[in-house]
Short mmCIF file of C-alpha atoms and ligand atoms in Angstrom, two decimals:
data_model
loop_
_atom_site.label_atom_id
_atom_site.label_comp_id
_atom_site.label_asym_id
_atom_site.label_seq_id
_atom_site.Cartn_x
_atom_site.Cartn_y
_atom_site.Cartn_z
CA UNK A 1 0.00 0.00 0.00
CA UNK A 2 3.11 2.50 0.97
CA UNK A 3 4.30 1.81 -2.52
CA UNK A 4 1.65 2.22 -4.44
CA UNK A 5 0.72 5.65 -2.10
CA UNK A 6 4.42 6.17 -2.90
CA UNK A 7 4.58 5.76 -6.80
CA UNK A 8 0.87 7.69 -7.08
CA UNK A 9 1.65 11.35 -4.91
CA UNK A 10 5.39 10.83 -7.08
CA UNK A 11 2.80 10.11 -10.33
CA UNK A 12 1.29 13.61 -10.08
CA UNK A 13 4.08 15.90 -8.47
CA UNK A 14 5.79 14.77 -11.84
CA UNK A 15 3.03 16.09 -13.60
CA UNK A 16 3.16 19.65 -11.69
CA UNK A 17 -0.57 19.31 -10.26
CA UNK A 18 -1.45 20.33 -6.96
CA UNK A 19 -2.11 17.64 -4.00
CA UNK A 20 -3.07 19.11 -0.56
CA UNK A 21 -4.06 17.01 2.58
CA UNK A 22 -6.74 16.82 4.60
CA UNK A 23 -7.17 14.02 7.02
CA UNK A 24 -7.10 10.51 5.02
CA UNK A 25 -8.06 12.59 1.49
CA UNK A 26 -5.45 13.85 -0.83
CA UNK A 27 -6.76 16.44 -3.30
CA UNK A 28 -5.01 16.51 -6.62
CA UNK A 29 -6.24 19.23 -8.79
CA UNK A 30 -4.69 21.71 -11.10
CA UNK A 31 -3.33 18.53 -13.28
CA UNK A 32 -2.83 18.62 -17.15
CA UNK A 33 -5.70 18.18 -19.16
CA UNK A 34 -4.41 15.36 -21.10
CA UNK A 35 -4.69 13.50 -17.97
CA UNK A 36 -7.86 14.41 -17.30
CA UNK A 37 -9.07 13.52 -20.97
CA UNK A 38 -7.94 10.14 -20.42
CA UNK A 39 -9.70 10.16 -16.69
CA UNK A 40 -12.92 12.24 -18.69
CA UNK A 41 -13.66 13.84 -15.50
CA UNK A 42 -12.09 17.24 -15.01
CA UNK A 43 -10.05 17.48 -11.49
CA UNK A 44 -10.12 17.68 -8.64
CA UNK A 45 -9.97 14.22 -7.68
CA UNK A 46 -10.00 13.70 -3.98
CA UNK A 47 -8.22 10.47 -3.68
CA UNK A 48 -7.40 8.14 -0.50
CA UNK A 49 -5.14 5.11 0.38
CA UNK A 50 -7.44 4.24 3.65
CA UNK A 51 -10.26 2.07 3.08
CA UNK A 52 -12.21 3.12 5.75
CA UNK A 53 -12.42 6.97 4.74
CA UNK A 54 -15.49 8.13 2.43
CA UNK A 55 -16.01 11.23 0.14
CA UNK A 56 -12.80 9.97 -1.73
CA UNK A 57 -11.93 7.71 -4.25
CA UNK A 58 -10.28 4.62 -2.47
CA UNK A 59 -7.14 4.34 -4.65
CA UNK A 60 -6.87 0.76 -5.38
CA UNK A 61 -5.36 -1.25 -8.90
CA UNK A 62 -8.36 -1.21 -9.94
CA UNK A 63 -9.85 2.20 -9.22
CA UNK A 64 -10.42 4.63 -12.18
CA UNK A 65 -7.74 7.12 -11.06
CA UNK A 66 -5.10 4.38 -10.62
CA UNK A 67 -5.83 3.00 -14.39
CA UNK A 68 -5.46 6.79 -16.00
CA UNK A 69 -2.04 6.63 -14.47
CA UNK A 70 -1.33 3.67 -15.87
CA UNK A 71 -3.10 4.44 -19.27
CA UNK A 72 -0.94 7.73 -19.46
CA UNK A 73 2.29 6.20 -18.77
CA UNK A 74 2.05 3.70 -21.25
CA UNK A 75 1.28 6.49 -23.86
CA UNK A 76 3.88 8.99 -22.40
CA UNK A 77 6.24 9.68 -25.38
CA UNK A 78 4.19 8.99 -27.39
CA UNK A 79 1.07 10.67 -29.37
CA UNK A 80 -1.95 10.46 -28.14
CA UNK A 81 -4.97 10.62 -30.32
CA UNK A 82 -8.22 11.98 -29.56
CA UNK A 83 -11.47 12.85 -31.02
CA UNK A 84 -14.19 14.89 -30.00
CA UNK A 85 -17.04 13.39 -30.22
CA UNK A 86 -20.33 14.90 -31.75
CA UNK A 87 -23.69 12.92 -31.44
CA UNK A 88 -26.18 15.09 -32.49
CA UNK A 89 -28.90 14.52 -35.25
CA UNK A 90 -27.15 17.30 -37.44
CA UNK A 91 -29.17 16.59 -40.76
CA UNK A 92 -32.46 17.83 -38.36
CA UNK A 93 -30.50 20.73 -36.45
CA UNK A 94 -29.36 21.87 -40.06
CA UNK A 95 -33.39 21.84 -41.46
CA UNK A 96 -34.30 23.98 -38.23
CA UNK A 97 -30.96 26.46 -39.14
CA UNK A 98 -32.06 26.96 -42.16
CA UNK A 99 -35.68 29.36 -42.43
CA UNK A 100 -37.35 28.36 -45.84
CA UNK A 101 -39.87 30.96 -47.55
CA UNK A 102 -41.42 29.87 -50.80
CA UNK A 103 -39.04 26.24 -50.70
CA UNK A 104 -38.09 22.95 -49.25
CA UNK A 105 -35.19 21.18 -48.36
CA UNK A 106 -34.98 18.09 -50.00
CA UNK A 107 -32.43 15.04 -50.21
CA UNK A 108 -29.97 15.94 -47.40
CA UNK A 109 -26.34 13.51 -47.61
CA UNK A 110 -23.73 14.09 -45.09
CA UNK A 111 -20.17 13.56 -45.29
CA UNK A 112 -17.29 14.22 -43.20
CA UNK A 113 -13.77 15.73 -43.30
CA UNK A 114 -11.62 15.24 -40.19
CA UNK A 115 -10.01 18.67 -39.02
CA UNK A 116 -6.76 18.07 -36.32
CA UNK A 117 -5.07 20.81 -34.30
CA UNK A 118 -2.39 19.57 -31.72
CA UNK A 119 -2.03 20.30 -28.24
CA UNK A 120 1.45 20.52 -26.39
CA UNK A 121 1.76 20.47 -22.40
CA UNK A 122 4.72 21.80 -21.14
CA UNK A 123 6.26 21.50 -17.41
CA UNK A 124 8.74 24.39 -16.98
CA UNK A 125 10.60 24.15 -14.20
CA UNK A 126 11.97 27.40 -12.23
CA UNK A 127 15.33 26.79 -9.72
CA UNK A 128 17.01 28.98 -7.94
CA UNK A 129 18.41 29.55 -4.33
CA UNK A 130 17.14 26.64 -3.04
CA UNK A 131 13.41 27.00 -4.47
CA UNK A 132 11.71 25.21 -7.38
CA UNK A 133 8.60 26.62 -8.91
CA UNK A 134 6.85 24.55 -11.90
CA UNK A 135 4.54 26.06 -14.09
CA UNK A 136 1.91 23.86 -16.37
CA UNK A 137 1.59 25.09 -19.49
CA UNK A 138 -1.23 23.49 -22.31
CA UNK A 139 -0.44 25.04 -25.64
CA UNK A 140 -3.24 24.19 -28.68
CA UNK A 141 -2.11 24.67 -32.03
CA UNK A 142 -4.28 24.75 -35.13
CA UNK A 143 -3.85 25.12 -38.72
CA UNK A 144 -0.56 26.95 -37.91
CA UNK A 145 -2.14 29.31 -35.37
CA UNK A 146 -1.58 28.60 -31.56
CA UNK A 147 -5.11 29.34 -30.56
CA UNK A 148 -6.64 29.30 -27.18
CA UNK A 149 -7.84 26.00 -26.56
CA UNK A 150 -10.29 24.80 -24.16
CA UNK A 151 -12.05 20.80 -24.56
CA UNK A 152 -14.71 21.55 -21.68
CA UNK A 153 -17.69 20.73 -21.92
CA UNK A 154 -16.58 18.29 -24.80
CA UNK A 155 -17.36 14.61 -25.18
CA UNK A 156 -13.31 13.17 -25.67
CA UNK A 157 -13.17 9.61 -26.95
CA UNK A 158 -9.68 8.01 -27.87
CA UNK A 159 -8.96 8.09 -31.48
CA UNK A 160 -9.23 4.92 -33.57
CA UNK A 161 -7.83 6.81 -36.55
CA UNK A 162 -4.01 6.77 -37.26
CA UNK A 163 -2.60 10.12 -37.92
CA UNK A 164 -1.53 8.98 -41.28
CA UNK A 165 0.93 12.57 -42.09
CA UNK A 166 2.50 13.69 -38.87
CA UNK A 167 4.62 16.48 -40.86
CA UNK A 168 2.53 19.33 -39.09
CA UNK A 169 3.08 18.27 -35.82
CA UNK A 170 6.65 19.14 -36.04
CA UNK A 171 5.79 22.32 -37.55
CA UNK A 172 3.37 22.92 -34.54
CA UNK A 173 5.92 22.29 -31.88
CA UNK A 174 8.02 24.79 -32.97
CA UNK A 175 5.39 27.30 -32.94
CA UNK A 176 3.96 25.89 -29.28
CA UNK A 177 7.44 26.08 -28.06
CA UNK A 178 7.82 30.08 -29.09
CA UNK A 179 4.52 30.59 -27.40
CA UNK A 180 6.07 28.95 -24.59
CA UNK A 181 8.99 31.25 -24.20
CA UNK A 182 6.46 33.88 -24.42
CA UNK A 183 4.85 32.56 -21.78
CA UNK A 184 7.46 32.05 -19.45
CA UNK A 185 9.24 35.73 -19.93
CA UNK A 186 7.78 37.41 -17.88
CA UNK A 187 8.21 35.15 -14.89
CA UNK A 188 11.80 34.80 -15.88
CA UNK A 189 12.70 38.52 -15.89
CA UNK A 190 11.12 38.92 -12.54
CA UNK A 191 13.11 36.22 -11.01
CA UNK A 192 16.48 37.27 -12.83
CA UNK A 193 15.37 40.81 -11.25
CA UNK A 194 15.00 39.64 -7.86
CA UNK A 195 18.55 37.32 -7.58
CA UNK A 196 20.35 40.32 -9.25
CA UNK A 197 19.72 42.38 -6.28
CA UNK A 198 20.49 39.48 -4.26
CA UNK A 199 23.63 39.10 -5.45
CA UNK A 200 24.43 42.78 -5.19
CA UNK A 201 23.83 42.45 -1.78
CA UNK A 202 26.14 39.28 -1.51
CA UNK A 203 29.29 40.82 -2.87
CA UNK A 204 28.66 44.13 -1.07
CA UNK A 205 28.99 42.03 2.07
CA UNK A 206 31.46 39.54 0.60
CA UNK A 207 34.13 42.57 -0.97
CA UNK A 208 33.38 44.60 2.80
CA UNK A 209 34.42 41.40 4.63
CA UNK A 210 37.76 41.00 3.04
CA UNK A 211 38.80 44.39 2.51
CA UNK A 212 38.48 44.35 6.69
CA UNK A 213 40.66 41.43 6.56
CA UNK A 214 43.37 42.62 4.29
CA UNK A 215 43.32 45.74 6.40
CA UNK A 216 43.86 44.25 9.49
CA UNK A 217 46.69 41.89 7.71
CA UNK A 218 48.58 45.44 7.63
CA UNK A 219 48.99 45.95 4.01
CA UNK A 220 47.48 48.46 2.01
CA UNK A 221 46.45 46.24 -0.81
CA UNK A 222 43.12 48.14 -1.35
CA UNK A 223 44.62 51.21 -1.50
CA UNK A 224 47.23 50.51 -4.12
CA UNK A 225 44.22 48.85 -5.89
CA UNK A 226 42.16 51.85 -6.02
CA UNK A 227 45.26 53.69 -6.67
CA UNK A 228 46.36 51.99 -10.10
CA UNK A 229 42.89 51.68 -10.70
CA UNK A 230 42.62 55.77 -11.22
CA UNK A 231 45.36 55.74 -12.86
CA UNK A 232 44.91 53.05 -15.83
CA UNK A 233 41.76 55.72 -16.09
CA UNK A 234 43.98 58.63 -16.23
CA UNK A 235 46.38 57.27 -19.15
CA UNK A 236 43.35 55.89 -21.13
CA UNK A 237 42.29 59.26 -21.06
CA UNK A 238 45.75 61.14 -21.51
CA UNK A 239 46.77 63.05 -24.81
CA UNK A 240 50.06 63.93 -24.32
CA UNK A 241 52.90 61.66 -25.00
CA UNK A 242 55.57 62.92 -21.82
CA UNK A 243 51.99 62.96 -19.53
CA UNK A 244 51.13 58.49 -20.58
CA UNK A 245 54.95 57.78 -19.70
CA UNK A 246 55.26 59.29 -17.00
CA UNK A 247 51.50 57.60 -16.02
CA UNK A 248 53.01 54.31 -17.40
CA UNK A 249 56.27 54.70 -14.54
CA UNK A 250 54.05 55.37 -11.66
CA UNK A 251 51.63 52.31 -12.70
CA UNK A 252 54.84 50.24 -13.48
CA UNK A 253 56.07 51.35 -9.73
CA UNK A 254 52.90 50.62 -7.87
CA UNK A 255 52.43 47.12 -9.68
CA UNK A 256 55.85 46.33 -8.79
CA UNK A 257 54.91 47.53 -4.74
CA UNK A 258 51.77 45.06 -5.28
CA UNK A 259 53.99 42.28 -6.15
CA UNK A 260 55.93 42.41 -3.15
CA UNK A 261 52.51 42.61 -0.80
CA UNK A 262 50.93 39.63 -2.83
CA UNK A 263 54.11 37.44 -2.16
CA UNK A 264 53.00 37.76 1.13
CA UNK A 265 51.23 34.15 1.14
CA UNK A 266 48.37 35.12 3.90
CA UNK A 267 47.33 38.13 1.74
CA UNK A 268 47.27 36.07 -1.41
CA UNK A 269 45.23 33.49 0.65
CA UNK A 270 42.67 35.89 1.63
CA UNK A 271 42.51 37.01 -2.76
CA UNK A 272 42.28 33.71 -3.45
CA UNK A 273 39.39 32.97 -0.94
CA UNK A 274 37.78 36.52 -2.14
CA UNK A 275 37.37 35.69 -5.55
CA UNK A 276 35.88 32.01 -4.42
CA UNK A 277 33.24 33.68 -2.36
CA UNK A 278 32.21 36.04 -5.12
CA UNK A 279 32.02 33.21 -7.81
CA UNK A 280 29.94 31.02 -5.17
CA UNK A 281 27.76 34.12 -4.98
CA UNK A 282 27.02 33.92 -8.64
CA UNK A 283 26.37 30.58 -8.83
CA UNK A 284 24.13 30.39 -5.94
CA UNK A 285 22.28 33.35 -7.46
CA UNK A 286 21.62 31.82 -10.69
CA UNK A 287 18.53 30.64 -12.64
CA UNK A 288 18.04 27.44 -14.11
CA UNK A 289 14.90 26.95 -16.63
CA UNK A 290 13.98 23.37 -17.69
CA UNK A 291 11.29 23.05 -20.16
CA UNK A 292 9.81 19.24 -20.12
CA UNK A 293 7.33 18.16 -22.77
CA UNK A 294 5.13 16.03 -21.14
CA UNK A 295 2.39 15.43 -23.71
CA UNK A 296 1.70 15.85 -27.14
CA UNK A 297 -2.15 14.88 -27.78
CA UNK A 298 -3.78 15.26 -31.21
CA UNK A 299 -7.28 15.62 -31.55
CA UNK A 300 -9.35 15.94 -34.51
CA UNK A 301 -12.93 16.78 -34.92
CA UNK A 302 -15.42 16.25 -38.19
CA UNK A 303 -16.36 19.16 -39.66
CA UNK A 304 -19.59 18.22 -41.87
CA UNK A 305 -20.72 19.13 -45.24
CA UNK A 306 -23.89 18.79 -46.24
CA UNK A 307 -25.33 18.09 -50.01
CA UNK A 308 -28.77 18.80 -50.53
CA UNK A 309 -31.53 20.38 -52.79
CA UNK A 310 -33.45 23.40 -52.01
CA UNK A 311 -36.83 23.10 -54.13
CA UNK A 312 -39.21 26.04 -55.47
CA UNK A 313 -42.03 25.11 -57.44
CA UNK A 314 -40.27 25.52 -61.22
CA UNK A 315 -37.01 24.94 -59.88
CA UNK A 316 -34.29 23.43 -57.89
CA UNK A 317 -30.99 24.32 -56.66
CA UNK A 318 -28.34 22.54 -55.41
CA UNK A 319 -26.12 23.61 -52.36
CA UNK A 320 -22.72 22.36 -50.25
CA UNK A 321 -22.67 23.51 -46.79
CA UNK A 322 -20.55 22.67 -44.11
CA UNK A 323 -21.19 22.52 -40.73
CA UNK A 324 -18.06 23.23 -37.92
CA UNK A 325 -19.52 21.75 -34.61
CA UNK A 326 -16.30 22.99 -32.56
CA UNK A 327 -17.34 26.80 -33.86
CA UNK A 328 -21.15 26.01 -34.17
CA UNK A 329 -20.50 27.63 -37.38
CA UNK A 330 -22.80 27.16 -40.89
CA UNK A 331 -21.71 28.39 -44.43
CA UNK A 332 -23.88 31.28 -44.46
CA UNK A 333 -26.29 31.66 -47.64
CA UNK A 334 -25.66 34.56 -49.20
CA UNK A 335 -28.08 36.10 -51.55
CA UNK A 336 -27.30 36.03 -55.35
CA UNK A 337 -28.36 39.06 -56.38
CA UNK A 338 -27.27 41.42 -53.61
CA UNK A 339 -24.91 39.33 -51.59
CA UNK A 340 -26.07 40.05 -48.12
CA UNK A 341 -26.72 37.28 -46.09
CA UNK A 342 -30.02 35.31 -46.20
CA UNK A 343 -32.39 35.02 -43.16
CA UNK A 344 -35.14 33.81 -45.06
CA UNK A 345 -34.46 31.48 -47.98
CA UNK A 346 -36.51 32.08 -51.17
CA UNK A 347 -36.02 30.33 -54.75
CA UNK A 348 -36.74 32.26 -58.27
CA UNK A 349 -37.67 30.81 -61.53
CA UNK A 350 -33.87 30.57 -62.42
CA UNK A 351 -32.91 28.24 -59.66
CA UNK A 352 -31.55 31.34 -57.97
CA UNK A 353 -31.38 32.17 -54.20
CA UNK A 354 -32.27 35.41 -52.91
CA UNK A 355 -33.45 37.52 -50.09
CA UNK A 356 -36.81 39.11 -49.92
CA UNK A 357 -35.93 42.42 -51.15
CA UNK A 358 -34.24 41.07 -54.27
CA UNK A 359 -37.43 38.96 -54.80
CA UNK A 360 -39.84 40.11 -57.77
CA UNK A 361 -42.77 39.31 -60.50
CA UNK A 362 -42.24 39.66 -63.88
CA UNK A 363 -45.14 41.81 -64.94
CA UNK A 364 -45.43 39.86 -68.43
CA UNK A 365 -45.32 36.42 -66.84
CA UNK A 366 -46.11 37.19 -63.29
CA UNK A 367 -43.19 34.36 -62.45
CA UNK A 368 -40.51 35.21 -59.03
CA UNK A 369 -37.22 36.13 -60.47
CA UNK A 370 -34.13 38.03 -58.46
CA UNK A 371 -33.53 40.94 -59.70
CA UNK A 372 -30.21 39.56 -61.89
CA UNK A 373 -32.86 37.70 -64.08
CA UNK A 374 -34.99 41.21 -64.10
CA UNK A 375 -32.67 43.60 -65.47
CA UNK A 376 -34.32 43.86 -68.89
CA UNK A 377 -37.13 46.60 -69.06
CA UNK A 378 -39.31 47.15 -71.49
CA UNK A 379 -37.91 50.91 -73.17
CA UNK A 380 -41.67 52.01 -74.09
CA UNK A 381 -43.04 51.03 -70.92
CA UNK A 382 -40.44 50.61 -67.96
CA UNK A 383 -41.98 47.51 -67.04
CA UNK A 384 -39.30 44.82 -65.44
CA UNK A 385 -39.21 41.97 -67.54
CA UNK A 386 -37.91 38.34 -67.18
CA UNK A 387 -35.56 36.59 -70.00
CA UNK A 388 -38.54 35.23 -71.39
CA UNK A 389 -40.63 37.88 -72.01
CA UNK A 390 -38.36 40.41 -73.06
CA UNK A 391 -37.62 40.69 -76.84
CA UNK A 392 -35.33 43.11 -78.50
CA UNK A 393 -36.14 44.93 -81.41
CA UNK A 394 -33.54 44.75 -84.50
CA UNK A 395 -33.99 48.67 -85.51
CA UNK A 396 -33.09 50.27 -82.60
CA UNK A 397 -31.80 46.97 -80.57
CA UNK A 398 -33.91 47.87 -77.43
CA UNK A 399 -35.74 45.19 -75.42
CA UNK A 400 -39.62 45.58 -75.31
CA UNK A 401 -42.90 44.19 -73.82
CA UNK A 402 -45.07 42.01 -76.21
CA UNK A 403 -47.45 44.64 -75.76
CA UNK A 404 -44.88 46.92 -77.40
CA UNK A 405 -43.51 44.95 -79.85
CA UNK A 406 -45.22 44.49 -83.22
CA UNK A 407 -45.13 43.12 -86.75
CA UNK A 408 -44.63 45.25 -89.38
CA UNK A 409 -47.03 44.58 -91.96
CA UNK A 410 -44.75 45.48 -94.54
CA UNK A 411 -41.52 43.06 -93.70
CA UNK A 412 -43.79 41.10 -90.91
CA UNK A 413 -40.68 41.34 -88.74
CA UNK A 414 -41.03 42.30 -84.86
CA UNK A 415 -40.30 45.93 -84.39
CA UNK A 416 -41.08 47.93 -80.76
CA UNK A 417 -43.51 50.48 -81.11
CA UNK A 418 -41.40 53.18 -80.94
CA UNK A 419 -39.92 52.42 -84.01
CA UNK A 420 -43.01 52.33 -85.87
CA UNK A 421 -45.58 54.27 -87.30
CA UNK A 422 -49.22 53.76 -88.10
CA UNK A 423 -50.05 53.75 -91.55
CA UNK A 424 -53.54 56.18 -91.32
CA UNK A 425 -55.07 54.26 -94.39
CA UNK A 426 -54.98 50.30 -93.55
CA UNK A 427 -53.95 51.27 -89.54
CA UNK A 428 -51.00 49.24 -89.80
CA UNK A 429 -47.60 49.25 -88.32
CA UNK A 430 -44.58 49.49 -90.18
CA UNK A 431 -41.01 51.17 -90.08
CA UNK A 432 -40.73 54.75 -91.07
CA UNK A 433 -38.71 53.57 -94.72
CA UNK A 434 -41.55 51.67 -95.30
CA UNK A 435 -43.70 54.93 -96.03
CA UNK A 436 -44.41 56.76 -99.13
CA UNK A 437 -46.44 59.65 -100.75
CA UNK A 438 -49.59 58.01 -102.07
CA UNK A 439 -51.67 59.93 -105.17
CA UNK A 440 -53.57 62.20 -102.86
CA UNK A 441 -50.28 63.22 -101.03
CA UNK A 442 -50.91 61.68 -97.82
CA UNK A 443 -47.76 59.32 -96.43
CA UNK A 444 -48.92 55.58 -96.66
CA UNK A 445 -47.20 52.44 -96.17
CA UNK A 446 -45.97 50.72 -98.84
CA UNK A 447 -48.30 47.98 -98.75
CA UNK A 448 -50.96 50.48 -99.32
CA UNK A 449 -49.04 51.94 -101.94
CA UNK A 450 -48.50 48.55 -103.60
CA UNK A 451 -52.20 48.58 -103.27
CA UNK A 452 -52.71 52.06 -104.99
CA UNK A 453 -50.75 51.11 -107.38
CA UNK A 454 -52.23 47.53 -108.34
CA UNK A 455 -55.44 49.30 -108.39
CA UNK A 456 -54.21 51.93 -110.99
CA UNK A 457 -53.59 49.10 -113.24
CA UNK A 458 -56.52 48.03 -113.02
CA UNK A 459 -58.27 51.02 -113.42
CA UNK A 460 -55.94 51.32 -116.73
CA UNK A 461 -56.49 48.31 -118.32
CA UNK A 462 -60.21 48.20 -117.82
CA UNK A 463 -60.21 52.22 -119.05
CA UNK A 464 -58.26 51.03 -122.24
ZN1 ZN B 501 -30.71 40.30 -52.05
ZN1 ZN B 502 -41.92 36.84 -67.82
ZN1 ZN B 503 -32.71 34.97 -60.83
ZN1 ZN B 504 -44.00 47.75 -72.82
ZN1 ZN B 505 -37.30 49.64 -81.73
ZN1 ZN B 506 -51.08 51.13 -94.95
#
């Protein structure tokens, strides 16, 4: 029982979660969600090793808790695969999205495309002067974007799939791992911050303690120090070339003074011993950052597309939408005509979709058509007309109305009415070339003239 207490609190320190006691009960919480995917329970589990103690789970070999462990150790190192799962009648949800006006919806298929995105947790582990601070980092990474990730409230089943190109997950660790230095920055900078002043501190006292016991070995070590300090300063400074020798003598002089005190084995001791202390200092005042990659978990999720007929009563059109159930998100139908989006579907004559101000009648036919398929008008009357019902006249190559468009009685082809003129003696139509001067003067058409004319001969050969 020790051991398996033992290998279990071990288990989850590992993993940077939280455990705190109370009584018999151990509370882990704050523990990677890849382990709590494979638990499917989110934490905190309150967990015991004593039998008799209730309100936890008694951790046993074969207690839920105790097989996650052992579930997530065997896939440590390696990828583990999960899918969301997504139960849901979509084909009905999809019907009730969708708000029909003068159609139907008819012959739904569904198909699926899986969509992965990777996730990355990250221990990072923070020691310094004694202390260790870890830090649990879950990083989600999705078609090349980290994004923020969150599976709550998701139904995670293990994956049955193989991932069958792992190229991108490379790609994705990089990226997770920059996010991860992001992420860490900040709390690095504020500990560098804090052990630099700590070390200032340290060598303050560490350089005040052995100047005290060089002074009270006799010499005047410091001094001479401080002295050929000022004066390397002086000759980097110096222009003159009779002002750097005679610098370079009196530095030469008291190096040569320094030699003799350094002989002096005790002071040289108490250098040696100076410079140990300040290097210890460092050390002890230094930062170490280890970054362990405890998981790598991809998960992948369908994302739907639909294939189905919307139906009008002359026409049909067919459609691809998908469906993201991660995002909740629909294609959205966009009206052909004006390209807004569509609350209310409605179909035209043409097949085509539209909203309800783009909706209208042909006033020929009386038929719905968007207003694309309406963008002929008749140029004598201004009413809208459909494809159909609009036909263009070959004089002036204007579309017209049936109403306005006529024969002309003397080529019978169709001509609008504005490019004829009535004939005032048979009250025909016909094109203004048609025309002539009759006997009596008067403009006729020239099948009345043809007519004049025949009679004439008539009236000839009968006179003769
Ligand atoms: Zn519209
Ligand atoms: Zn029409
Ligand atoms: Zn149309
Ligand atoms: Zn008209
Ligand atoms: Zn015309
Ligand atoms: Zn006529």
């Amino acid at each position: 029982m020790e051991k398996l207490k033992e290998f279990t609190l071990n288990f989850f320190n590992k993993l940077g979660a939280n455990i705190t006691k109370k009584g018999e009960v151990y509370v882990v919480s704050n523990i990677i969600k890849s382990f709590e995917d494979i638990v499917g329970q989110a934490s905190p589990y309150p967990i015991t090793f004593d039998k008799e103690t209730k309100g936890a789970e008694y951790l046993s070999h074969t207690s839920i808790i105790f097989r996650a462990i052992n579930k997530y150790l065997e896939n440590a190192g390696k990828t583990t695969l999960l899918r969301i799962d997504f139960e849901e009648d979509l084909s009905e949800k999809l019907k009730k999205r969708i708000k029909l006006k003068n159609c139907e919806i008819e012959n739904i298929t569904k198909q699926h495309k899986n969509h992965f995105f990777s996730r990355f947790s990250f221990l990072t582990t923070f020691q310094y002067i004694n202390k260790k601070e870890q830090i649990l980092n879950e990083i989600y990474v999705h078609e090349g974007k980290v994004v923020e990730g969150s599976l709550d409230g998701y139904k995670i089943v293990e994956g049955e799939n193989k991932i069958e190109n792992k190229d991108f997950l490379m790609k994705d660790y990089d990226l997770a791992k920059e996010k991860l230095k992001e992420l860490t920055i900040s709390k690095t900078e504020e500990i560098s911050k804090t052990l630099e002043k700590h070390l200032d501190k340290e060598t303050e006292g560490i350089k005040k303690h052995y100047d005290n016991l060089l002074g009270e070995l006799g010499g005047d070590l410091t001094k001479q120090l401080v002295k050929i300090n000022e004066l390397e300063l002086q000759l980097r400074v110096a222009e003159g070339e009779t002002e750097k020798e005679e610098l370079k003598t009196k530095i030469d002089r008291l190096k040569k003074g320094l030699l003799k005190i350094a002989d002096d084995e005790a002071k040289s001791r108490v250098l040696k011993e100076r410079e140990f202390s300040v290097n210890n200092a460092k050390q002890k005042n230094s930062l170490n950052i280890s970054n362990k990659l405890i998981n790598t978990t991809v998960i992948y999720y369908p994302i739907f597309q639909f294939n189905l007929y919307i139906k009008g009563d002359n026409s049909k059109r067919f459609l691809e939408l998908s469906y993201d159930p991660l995002t909740k998100e629909m294609d959205k139908l966009k009206c052909e005509c004006c390209g807004t989006q569509i609350e209310e579907v409605q179909i035209d004559e043409a097949g085509h979709l539209t909203c309800s101000n783009c909706l209208d009648h042909c006033s020929e036919c009386g038929k719905v058509y968007c207003g694309k398929c309406l963008n002929k008008s008749c140029h004598a009357c201004g009413k809208p007309l459909c494809k159909k019902c609009s036909k263009v006249c070959f004089a002036c190559g204007k579309y017209a109305c049936p109403t306005h468009l006529r024969k002309d009685c003397v080529s019978g082809e169709d001509r609008c009415t504005m490019c004829l003129r009535a004939c005032l003696r048979c009250h025909g139509l016909a094109e203004e070339k048609h025309f002539g001067e009759s006997m009596d003067g008067s403009k006729v058409c020239q099948k009345c003239l043809a007519q004049e004319n025949r009679n004439k001969i008539m009236k000839n050969i009968f006179e003769n």
